């Protein structure tokens, strides 16, 4: 009799699909938070599998800061068209224009934290009871504290000391009116798992993840892309380097690594030898030791 072995990627896939189906079973109006990065693309791909042959039964929501990579927006529109799903776009610029938030000033100004207000306003106005994200525990120490179902109070805030137990994959999605939950189906995946799965499934991803020549500026020990939003200091020089991005955020805060990895095979080989986290080149995470946790407590992704 032949023995049956389950590949570890199949196990991770099965777990994520189970979480996605639990979200659909327990909530009335969930959405997938879609940034156009590899993790949100992966979650969307898993949702497609989870509900096949039907379409993904809930919309995707993009919090648009206005400082996106052009390649990301192009990829977002392409995948929405292919999947034929609803896209909710909520704008940080609109939050600024209406006085809900104030734009940061200075050399290292970013709109990253401003997304919190825009996201929470969208959750309230659209009566969203669960926002599905692509957060993973290996990304950052604050995210390592997350459960699959992560409770948010009536102010959209997260209390890492007041999370619900998840025994034997039993998830509790009950909440009072005004509260909501975040769900993280790929919590147990590592960066290497993500890339191996993308390679196995042949999932399309933005060209930004592959090594390419780009105008960049050396700032905060990383290569920041040159853009219309970047204010150069007198000593800073724009150079052309062959880089790729391990994670995607605003074009103003996302640093790239010098790399020759222009194929999925080369990326997986490169990632296998990495000794720094993929968010190590995000300048918004370098503001303090607890930068990510502080933002998450306020309602960040």
Coordinates of C-alpha atoms in Angstrom, one line a residue:
X1 CA 0.0 0.0 0.0
X2 CA 1.4 3.4 -1.0
X3 CA 1.9 5.9 1.8
X4 CA 0.4 9.4 1.3
X5 CA 2.5 12.4 2.2
X6 CA 1.1 16.0 2.3
X7 CA 3.6 18.6 1.1
X8 CA 4.1 21.4 3.6
X9 CA 2.9 24.0 1.1
X10 CA -0.3 21.9 0.7
X11 CA -0.7 22.1 4.5
X12 CA -0.3 25.8 4.6
X13 CA -2.6 26.2 1.7
X14 CA -5.2 24.0 3.3
X15 CA -5.0 26.0 6.6
X16 CA -5.3 29.4 4.8
X17 CA -8.3 28.2 2.8
X18 CA -10.0 26.9 6.0
X19 CA -9.5 30.4 7.6
X20 CA -11.0 32.1 4.5
X21 CA -14.0 29.8 4.5
X22 CA -14.5 30.4 8.2
X23 CA -14.5 34.2 7.6
X24 CA -17.2 33.8 4.9
X25 CA -19.2 31.5 7.2
X26 CA -19.0 33.8 10.3
X27 CA -19.2 37.3 8.9
X28 CA -21.7 39.2 6.9
X29 CA -19.6 41.8 5.1
X30 CA -15.9 40.9 4.9
X31 CA -13.3 42.4 2.5
X32 CA -9.7 41.5 1.5
X33 CA -7.3 44.3 2.1
X34 CA -5.5 44.5 -1.2
X35 CA -2.2 46.5 -1.5
X36 CA -0.9 44.9 -4.7
X37 CA 2.0 43.4 -2.7
X38 CA 2.9 39.7 -2.9
X39 CA 1.1 38.8 0.4
X40 CA -2.2 40.3 -0.6
X41 CA -1.9 38.8 -4.0
X42 CA -1.3 35.4 -2.4
X43 CA -4.4 35.8 -0.1
X44 CA -6.5 36.7 -3.2
X45 CA -5.2 33.7 -5.0
X46 CA -6.1 31.5 -2.0
X47 CA -9.5 33.0 -1.9
X48 CA -10.0 32.2 -5.6
X49 CA -9.1 28.6 -4.8
X50 CA -11.3 28.5 -1.7
X51 CA -14.5 29.4 -3.5
X52 CA -13.8 27.9 -6.9
X53 CA -15.7 27.5 -9.3
X54 CA -17.6 30.5 -7.9
X55 CA -16.0 34.0 -7.9
X56 CA -14.5 35.4 -4.7
X57 CA -17.6 36.3 -2.8
X58 CA -16.4 39.5 -1.2
X59 CA -14.8 42.6 -2.5
X60 CA -11.1 43.7 -2.4
X61 CA -10.4 47.0 -0.7
X62 CA -7.3 49.2 -1.4
X63 CA -6.3 52.1 0.9
X64 CA -4.8 54.4 -1.7
X65 CA -2.2 56.8 -0.2
X66 CA -1.6 58.6 -3.5
X67 CA 2.1 57.7 -3.2
X68 CA 1.9 54.3 -4.8
X69 CA 4.3 52.7 -7.2
X70 CA 2.7 53.2 -10.7
X71 CA 3.5 49.5 -11.4
X72 CA 1.4 48.5 -8.3
X73 CA -1.7 50.4 -9.5
X74 CA -1.4 49.0 -13.0
X75 CA -1.1 45.5 -11.5
X76 CA -4.1 46.1 -9.2
X77 CA -6.4 47.1 -12.0
X78 CA -5.3 44.2 -14.1
X79 CA -6.0 41.5 -11.4
X80 CA -9.4 43.1 -10.6
X81 CA -10.3 42.8 -14.3
X82 CA -9.2 39.2 -14.5
X83 CA -11.0 38.1 -11.4
X84 CA -14.1 40.1 -12.1
X85 CA -14.5 41.1 -8.4
X86 CA -15.6 44.4 -6.8
X87 CA -12.8 46.8 -5.8
X88 CA -13.3 49.4 -3.1
X89 CA -10.7 52.2 -3.3
X90 CA -10.5 54.6 -0.3
X91 CA -8.3 57.6 -0.5
X92 CA -5.8 59.1 2.0
X93 CA -5.8 62.2 -0.1
X94 CA -9.5 62.6 0.5
X95 CA -9.0 62.2 4.3
X96 CA -6.4 65.0 4.0
X97 CA -8.6 67.2 2.0
X98 CA -11.6 66.8 4.4
X99 CA -9.4 67.6 7.4
X100 CA -9.6 64.1 8.9
X101 CA -5.8 63.8 9.0
X102 CA -2.9 66.2 8.6
X103 CA -0.1 65.6 6.1
X104 CA 3.3 65.0 7.6
X105 CA 6.1 67.5 6.8
X106 CA 9.9 67.1 6.5
X107 CA 12.4 64.9 4.8
X108 CA 11.1 61.6 6.1
X109 CA 7.4 62.5 5.8
X110 CA 5.2 59.5 5.0
X111 CA 1.5 58.9 4.5
X112 CA 1.8 55.4 6.0
X113 CA 0.3 56.2 9.4
X114 CA -2.4 58.3 7.8
X115 CA -3.9 55.1 6.3
X116 CA -5.2 54.2 9.8
X117 CA -7.9 56.9 9.8
X118 CA -8.8 56.3 6.1
X119 CA -9.1 52.5 6.8
X120 CA -11.2 52.9 9.9
X121 CA -13.5 55.4 8.3
X122 CA -14.0 53.0 5.3
X123 CA -14.7 50.1 7.7
X124 CA -17.3 52.1 9.5
X125 CA -19.0 53.6 6.5
X126 CA -19.2 50.3 4.6
X127 CA -20.2 48.3 7.7
X128 CA -17.3 45.9 7.3
X129 CA -17.2 43.3 10.0
X130 CA -14.0 41.5 9.0
X131 CA -11.0 42.8 7.1
X132 CA -8.8 40.0 5.7
X133 CA -5.1 40.9 5.6
X134 CA -1.8 39.3 4.3
X135 CA 0.1 39.8 7.6
X136 CA 2.5 37.1 8.6
X137 CA 4.1 36.4 12.0
X138 CA 7.6 36.2 10.6
X139 CA 7.5 39.8 9.2
X140 CA 7.8 41.8 12.4
X141 CA 7.7 41.2 16.2
X142 CA 4.4 43.0 16.6
X143 CA 2.8 40.8 13.9
X144 CA 4.1 37.8 15.7
X145 CA 1.5 38.5 18.4
X146 CA -1.5 38.3 16.1
X147 CA -4.0 35.4 16.1
X148 CA -5.8 34.2 12.9
X149 CA -8.9 36.2 14.1
X150 CA -7.8 39.5 15.6
X151 CA -10.3 41.5 17.5
X152 CA -10.7 45.3 17.2
X153 CA -12.7 47.3 19.6
X154 CA -15.3 50.0 18.7
X155 CA -12.5 52.5 18.0
X156 CA -10.7 50.1 15.7
X157 CA -7.9 49.6 18.2
X158 CA -5.9 46.4 18.8
X159 CA -5.0 45.1 22.3
X160 CA -2.4 42.4 22.0
X161 CA -3.1 41.3 25.6
X162 CA -6.8 40.8 25.0
X163 CA -7.0 38.4 22.2
X164 CA -9.2 35.3 22.0
X165 CA -7.8 31.8 22.4
X166 CA -7.7 29.7 19.3
X167 CA -7.7 26.0 20.3
X168 CA -7.8 23.3 17.7
X169 CA -8.5 25.9 15.0
X170 CA -11.7 27.0 16.6
X171 CA -12.2 30.7 15.7
X172 CA -14.5 33.0 17.5
X173 CA -15.8 35.8 15.3
X174 CA -18.5 37.1 17.6
X175 CA -18.4 40.8 18.2
X176 CA -20.5 43.7 19.4
X177 CA -21.9 46.3 17.1
X178 CA -19.3 48.8 16.0
X179 CA -16.4 46.3 16.6
X180 CA -14.8 44.3 13.9
X181 CA -12.1 41.6 13.4
X182 CA -9.1 41.2 11.2
X183 CA -8.3 37.8 9.7
X184 CA -4.8 36.7 8.7
X185 CA -5.0 33.4 6.7
X186 CA -1.3 33.2 6.0
X187 CA -0.1 34.0 9.5
X188 CA 2.0 30.8 9.7
X189 CA 3.7 31.3 6.3
X190 CA 7.3 32.5 6.1
X191 CA 8.8 34.7 3.3
X192 CA 10.4 31.6 1.9
X193 CA 7.0 29.8 1.9
X194 CA 5.4 32.6 0.0
X195 CA 8.0 32.6 -2.7
X196 CA 8.0 28.8 -3.0
X197 CA 4.2 28.8 -3.3
X198 CA 4.3 31.7 -5.9
X199 CA 6.8 29.7 -7.9
X200 CA 4.8 26.5 -7.6
X201 CA 1.5 28.1 -8.6
X202 CA 3.0 30.4 -11.2
X203 CA 1.3 33.4 -9.7
X204 CA 1.7 36.8 -11.4
X205 CA 3.4 39.4 -9.3
X206 CA 4.4 43.0 -10.0
X207 CA 7.7 43.5 -11.8
X208 CA 9.0 45.5 -8.8
X209 CA 9.9 42.2 -7.1
X210 CA 12.3 41.3 -9.8
X211 CA 15.7 43.0 -10.2
X212 CA 15.5 46.0 -12.5
X213 CA 17.4 49.2 -13.1
X214 CA 15.9 52.2 -11.3
X215 CA 16.8 55.7 -10.2
X216 CA 17.4 55.6 -6.5
X217 CA 18.8 57.6 -3.6
X218 CA 20.8 56.2 -0.6
X219 CA 18.8 57.1 2.5
X220 CA 18.5 55.5 5.9
X221 CA 20.9 52.7 4.8
X222 CA 18.7 51.6 1.9
X223 CA 18.0 52.6 -1.7
X224 CA 14.9 54.7 -1.9
X225 CA 13.3 55.1 -5.3
X226 CA 13.5 58.5 -6.9
X227 CA 10.0 59.9 -7.5
X228 CA 8.0 63.2 -7.6
X229 CA 7.2 62.7 -3.9
X230 CA 10.9 62.5 -2.8
X231 CA 12.5 65.7 -1.5
X232 CA 16.2 65.5 -2.0
X233 CA 18.8 66.9 0.5
X234 CA 21.7 68.8 -0.9
X235 CA 24.2 66.0 -0.2
X236 CA 21.9 63.3 -1.8
X237 CA 22.6 62.1 -5.3
X238 CA 20.3 60.2 -7.7
X239 CA 22.0 57.1 -9.2
X240 CA 20.9 54.2 -11.3
X241 CA 21.1 50.8 -9.6
X242 CA 19.8 47.3 -10.3
X243 CA 17.6 46.6 -7.4
X244 CA 14.5 44.7 -6.4
X245 CA 12.0 45.1 -3.6
X246 CA 11.3 42.5 -1.0
X247 CA 8.2 44.3 0.3
X248 CA 6.0 47.0 -1.2
X249 CA 4.6 50.1 0.5
X250 CA 4.6 53.7 -0.4
X251 CA 7.2 54.7 -3.0
X252 CA 8.5 57.2 -0.5
X253 CA 9.4 54.7 2.3
X254 CA 10.1 51.4 0.5
X255 CA 13.8 50.6 0.2
X256 CA 15.3 48.3 -2.4
X257 CA 18.2 45.8 -2.3
X258 CA 20.9 45.6 -4.9
X259 CA 20.2 42.3 -6.7
X260 CA 20.6 40.2 -9.8
X261 CA 17.5 38.1 -9.0
X262 CA 15.3 38.6 -12.1
X263 CA 13.5 35.2 -12.0
X264 CA 11.5 33.4 -9.4
X265 CA 14.3 30.7 -9.1
X266 CA 16.9 33.4 -8.4
X267 CA 14.6 35.1 -5.9
X268 CA 14.1 31.9 -3.9
X269 CA 17.8 31.3 -3.8
X270 CA 18.5 34.9 -2.7
X271 CA 15.8 34.8 0.0
X272 CA 17.2 31.5 1.4
X273 CA 20.4 33.3 2.2
X274 CA 18.9 36.4 3.7
X275 CA 19.5 37.1 7.4
X276 CA 17.4 40.3 7.7
X277 CA 13.6 40.6 7.8
X278 CA 11.9 41.8 4.6
X279 CA 10.5 44.9 6.4
X280 CA 14.1 45.9 7.3
X281 CA 14.1 48.4 4.4
X282 CA 10.9 50.1 5.4
X283 CA 11.8 53.5 6.8
X284 CA 8.5 53.8 8.6
X285 CA 9.4 50.8 10.8
X286 CA 12.7 52.4 11.7
X287 CA 11.2 55.3 13.6
X288 CA 11.2 53.5 16.9
X289 CA 11.5 50.0 18.4
X290 CA 7.7 49.7 18.7
X291 CA 6.7 51.6 15.5
X292 CA 4.7 48.8 14.0
X293 CA 3.0 47.9 17.3
X294 CA 2.1 51.5 18.0
X295 CA 0.4 51.8 14.6
X296 CA -1.4 48.5 15.0
X297 CA -2.8 49.5 18.4
X298 CA -4.3 52.5 16.6
X299 CA -5.9 50.4 13.9
X300 CA -3.2 49.8 11.3
X301 CA -3.2 46.6 9.1

